[in-house]
Short mmCIF file of C-alpha atoms in Angstrom, two decimals:
data_model
loop_
_atom_site.label_atom_id
_atom_site.label_comp_id
_atom_site.label_asym_id
_atom_site.label_seq_id
_atom_site.Cartn_x
_atom_site.Cartn_y
_atom_site.Cartn_z
CA LEU A 167 6.89 44.58 42.67
CA GLY A 168 4.53 44.15 39.51
CA ARG A 169 5.51 46.78 37.37
CA GLY A 170 4.30 50.22 39.53
CA LEU A 171 6.47 53.75 40.57
CA THR A 172 9.03 51.88 42.02
CA GLU A 173 9.43 48.87 39.87
CA TYR A 174 10.23 51.69 36.96
CA VAL A 175 12.66 53.86 39.44
CA LEU A 176 13.72 50.12 39.29
CA ARG A 177 13.98 48.87 35.98
CA THR A 178 15.73 53.03 34.39
CA GLY A 179 17.91 53.93 37.38
CA ARG A 180 16.82 57.32 36.48
CA SER A 181 15.17 59.06 39.53
CA LEU A 182 10.79 60.20 38.70
CA LEU A 183 9.65 63.25 39.76
CA CYS A 184 5.49 61.86 39.04
CA ASP A 185 2.30 63.60 39.81
CA ALA A 186 -0.83 62.32 37.86
CA ALA A 187 -0.55 63.65 34.89
CA LEU A 188 2.72 61.86 33.68
CA ASP A 189 1.50 58.39 36.20
CA GLY A 190 -1.28 58.41 33.70
CA GLU A 191 0.99 58.87 30.75
CA LEU A 192 3.43 56.96 31.88
CA THR A 193 0.02 53.77 32.32
CA GLY A 194 -1.39 54.74 28.99
CA ARG A 195 1.88 53.96 27.29
CA GLY A 196 1.61 50.74 29.36
CA GLU A 197 5.27 51.43 30.78
CA VAL A 198 3.74 50.88 34.09
CA GLU A 199 0.43 49.90 35.85
CA MET A 200 -1.36 51.07 38.82
CA ILE A 201 -0.52 49.25 42.49
CA GLY A 202 -2.79 50.35 44.77
CA THR A 203 -4.82 53.68 45.93
CA PRO A 204 -3.17 56.35 43.26
CA ALA A 205 -0.48 59.12 44.80
CA ALA A 206 -1.75 63.21 43.69
CA CYS A 207 2.66 63.06 43.74
CA TRP A 208 5.48 60.16 44.44
CA LEU A 209 9.28 60.87 44.29
CA GLY A 210 11.27 57.80 43.65
CA ALA A 211 15.40 57.73 43.48
CA PRO A 212 17.55 54.84 42.68
CA LEU A 213 19.99 53.56 45.24
CA ILE A 214 22.73 52.49 42.59
CA THR A 215 26.12 50.62 43.36
CA GLY A 216 29.05 49.13 41.45
CA GLY A 217 26.56 51.27 38.20
CA LYS A 218 23.37 48.50 39.49
CA THR A 219 20.60 49.59 40.60
CA ILE A 220 19.63 47.40 43.74
CA GLY A 221 16.85 49.44 45.38
CA ILE A 222 14.31 53.33 45.45
CA VAL A 223 14.39 55.78 47.70
CA GLY A 224 10.71 56.43 47.60
CA LEU A 225 7.96 59.04 48.88
CA GLN A 226 4.49 59.84 47.84
CA HIS A 227 0.72 61.98 48.99
CA TYR A 228 -2.37 60.75 48.74
CA SER A 229 -3.66 64.86 48.84
CA ASP A 230 -1.40 66.88 47.72
CA PRO A 231 0.49 66.76 44.20
CA LYS A 232 2.23 69.95 44.86
CA SER A 233 3.73 68.13 47.67
CA TYR A 234 7.43 67.34 45.45
CA GLY A 235 9.27 68.91 42.95
CA GLU A 236 12.31 69.99 41.26
CA ARG A 237 14.15 71.14 45.25
CA GLU A 238 13.20 67.62 47.09
CA LYS A 239 14.29 65.65 43.73
CA ASP A 240 17.87 66.91 44.09
CA VAL A 241 17.72 66.76 48.64
CA LEU A 242 16.36 62.71 47.57
CA ASP A 243 18.83 62.22 45.05
CA PHE A 244 21.25 63.43 47.41
CA VAL A 245 19.96 61.48 50.07
CA SER A 246 19.92 57.81 48.10
CA GLY A 247 24.15 58.88 46.85
CA GLN A 248 24.67 58.83 50.21
CA VAL A 249 22.27 56.12 51.18
CA ALA A 250 23.63 53.61 48.21
CA LYS A 251 27.54 54.57 49.24
CA ALA A 252 26.53 53.50 52.42
CA ILE A 253 24.99 49.66 51.26
CA GLU A 254 28.18 49.44 49.61
CA ARG A 255 31.16 50.11 52.63
CA LYS A 256 28.23 47.47 54.57
CA GLN A 257 28.37 44.97 51.34
CA THR A 258 32.77 45.87 50.94
CA GLU A 259 33.40 45.33 55.29
CA GLU A 260 31.55 42.25 55.16
CA ALA A 261 33.02 40.64 51.68
CA LEU A 262 36.27 42.00 53.77
CA GLN A 263 35.47 40.24 56.88
CA ALA A 264 34.11 36.79 54.76
CA SER A 265 37.86 36.70 52.73
CA CYS A 266 39.87 36.81 56.13
CA ARG A 267 37.81 34.61 58.33
CA GLU A 268 38.41 31.99 54.77
CA LYS A 269 42.37 32.59 55.24
CA GLU A 270 41.86 32.61 58.82
CA ILE A 271 40.46 29.30 58.42
CA LEU A 272 43.39 28.28 56.10
CA LEU A 273 46.85 29.25 58.54
CA ARG A 274 44.38 27.67 61.50
CA GLU A 275 44.66 23.91 58.79
CA ILE A 276 48.45 24.90 57.12
CA HIS A 277 49.62 25.04 61.01
CA HIS A 278 47.39 21.95 61.43
CA ARG A 279 48.75 20.30 58.44
CA VAL A 280 53.29 21.31 59.98
CA LYS A 281 52.01 20.36 63.12
CA ASN A 282 50.85 16.94 62.39
CA ASN A 283 53.37 16.08 59.77
CA MET A 284 55.95 17.12 63.07
CA GLN A 285 54.83 14.56 64.47
CA ILE A 286 54.96 12.02 61.69
CA VAL A 287 57.67 12.62 61.20
CA SER A 288 58.85 12.46 65.72
CA SER A 289 57.14 8.98 65.82
CA LEU A 290 59.21 7.62 62.92
CA LEU A 291 62.36 9.06 64.70
CA HIS A 292 61.48 7.22 67.80
CA LEU A 293 60.60 3.66 66.11
CA GLN A 294 64.16 3.54 64.50
CA SER A 295 65.34 4.56 68.16
CA ASP A 296 64.25 1.88 68.97
CA ARG A 297 66.11 -0.49 66.29
CA VAL A 298 69.55 1.25 66.97
CA ALA A 299 72.11 -0.70 68.69
CA ASP A 300 74.04 1.65 69.03
CA GLU A 301 73.95 4.33 72.21
CA GLU A 302 74.75 7.06 69.95
CA SER A 303 72.97 6.63 66.93
CA ARG A 304 70.40 6.30 70.07
CA ARG A 305 71.23 9.21 71.75
CA THR A 306 71.22 11.24 68.62
CA LEU A 307 67.44 10.41 67.21
CA LYS A 308 65.70 11.01 70.45
CA GLU A 309 68.21 14.65 70.36
CA GLY A 310 66.82 15.05 66.90
CA GLN A 311 62.70 13.56 68.25
CA LEU A 312 63.09 15.98 70.23
CA ARG A 313 63.89 19.10 68.46
CA ILE A 314 60.78 18.70 66.19
CA ARG A 315 58.71 18.21 69.01
CA SER A 316 59.51 21.55 70.56
CA MET A 317 58.88 22.53 66.30
CA ALA A 318 55.77 20.92 66.51
CA LEU A 319 54.02 22.64 69.29
CA VAL A 320 54.67 25.51 67.86
CA HIS A 321 52.97 25.49 65.54
CA GLU A 322 50.18 23.60 67.88
CA LYS A 323 50.36 26.37 70.06
CA LEU A 324 49.29 29.00 66.84
CA TYR A 325 46.26 26.61 65.22
CA GLN A 326 44.75 27.42 69.16
CA SER A 327 45.64 30.81 69.17
CA PRO A 328 42.71 33.69 68.53
CA ASP A 329 45.68 34.85 67.03
CA LEU A 330 46.96 33.71 64.25
CA SER A 331 50.72 35.56 64.49
CA GLU A 332 51.77 35.32 67.53
CA ILE A 333 51.86 33.13 70.57
CA ASP A 334 51.58 33.23 74.19
CA PHE A 335 55.35 32.14 73.94
CA SER A 336 54.55 31.87 77.84
CA ASP A 337 52.06 28.65 78.30
CA TYR A 338 54.40 27.64 75.23
CA LEU A 339 57.09 27.22 77.64
CA ARG A 340 54.84 25.36 80.48
CA SER A 341 53.51 22.70 77.20
CA LEU A 342 57.12 22.39 76.25
CA ILE A 343 58.47 21.72 79.73
CA ILE A 344 55.22 19.52 80.46
CA HIS A 345 56.54 17.43 77.20
CA LEU A 346 59.98 17.27 78.29
CA PHE A 347 59.27 15.60 81.82
CA ARG A 348 57.27 12.87 80.46
CA PHE A 349 59.23 12.48 78.14
CA PHE A 350 62.76 11.72 80.23
CA HIS A 351 60.70 10.58 82.95
CA VAL A 352 61.56 12.46 85.68
CA ASP A 353 61.23 11.21 89.32
CA ALA A 354 60.00 14.05 91.15
CA GLU A 355 61.32 12.44 93.78
CA ARG A 356 64.42 14.04 92.54
CA ILE A 357 63.46 17.34 90.11
CA ARG A 358 61.31 19.63 90.72
CA LEU A 359 59.52 22.45 88.64
CA GLU A 360 59.44 26.44 89.76
CA SER A 361 58.40 28.89 87.37
CA ALA A 362 58.38 32.02 87.03
CA LEU A 363 57.33 33.43 83.11
CA ASP A 364 56.91 36.82 81.73
CA HIS A 365 53.73 37.23 79.34
CA VAL A 366 55.41 37.47 76.58
CA LEU A 367 53.53 37.34 72.78
CA LEU A 368 55.90 36.00 69.59
CA ASP A 369 55.41 35.49 66.47
CA VAL A 370 56.84 32.23 64.01
CA ASN A 371 59.78 33.53 63.29
CA ALA A 372 60.30 33.96 66.53
CA ALA A 373 59.12 31.48 68.25
CA VAL A 374 60.24 28.25 67.27
CA PRO A 375 64.18 29.51 67.81
CA CYS A 376 63.66 30.22 70.81
CA GLY A 377 61.83 27.47 71.65
CA LEU A 378 63.72 25.06 70.26
CA LEU A 379 66.57 27.26 72.62
CA ALA A 380 64.55 26.55 75.63
CA SER A 381 63.90 23.57 74.70
CA GLU A 382 67.68 22.50 74.54
CA LEU A 383 68.60 24.53 77.36
CA ILE A 384 66.05 21.81 79.24
CA THR A 385 67.07 18.06 78.03
CA ASN A 386 70.69 20.06 79.14
CA THR A 387 68.81 20.50 82.63
CA LEU A 388 67.45 17.38 83.29
CA LYS A 389 70.54 15.21 81.57
CA HIS A 390 72.79 16.45 83.28
#
């Protein structure tokens, strides 16, 4: 911006009502330099947010030296104050949105990692069950594997959900049923699935125990 009147207001952080005489005085003291066509009357007010001057609102008239006075200066001070507040609100809003995006990314990563860790535990139980000769112990390991999978599925759905605070439990149940049917190698000729599921949203604190209950009910149905 050089060292014109605009830069002077930015530097001082004070409003300035400047006619040709004051302009000449400031120029003579070396505080400003002539830039462009000289104005007969110049008025500028700083935009201040957080104690810092971030810009100005400026007006100039090239022919009428009395176009602006103290009244216009007061009005411009008020306008610049409102503009500065609007800018500050916008900056705060953008900062909050950025913070929310960061937290959302973090929460998604947490759900993703929890799901992966549970799948690792489930896989370990599966490997262990293949090495156990006792049928009762093998059955217990398999049931533990199913329970962990039902909880991991909750975190998987939360990771995929547009709203990290809750999941569509009907969608969760459909995925859980498909997994259980595959796990038990269900013969489609013997067992047919018919579902009537309402659209219900649950948070993680409700979804996990409800998922475990549903898993137990469906598992018992398929087993017995």
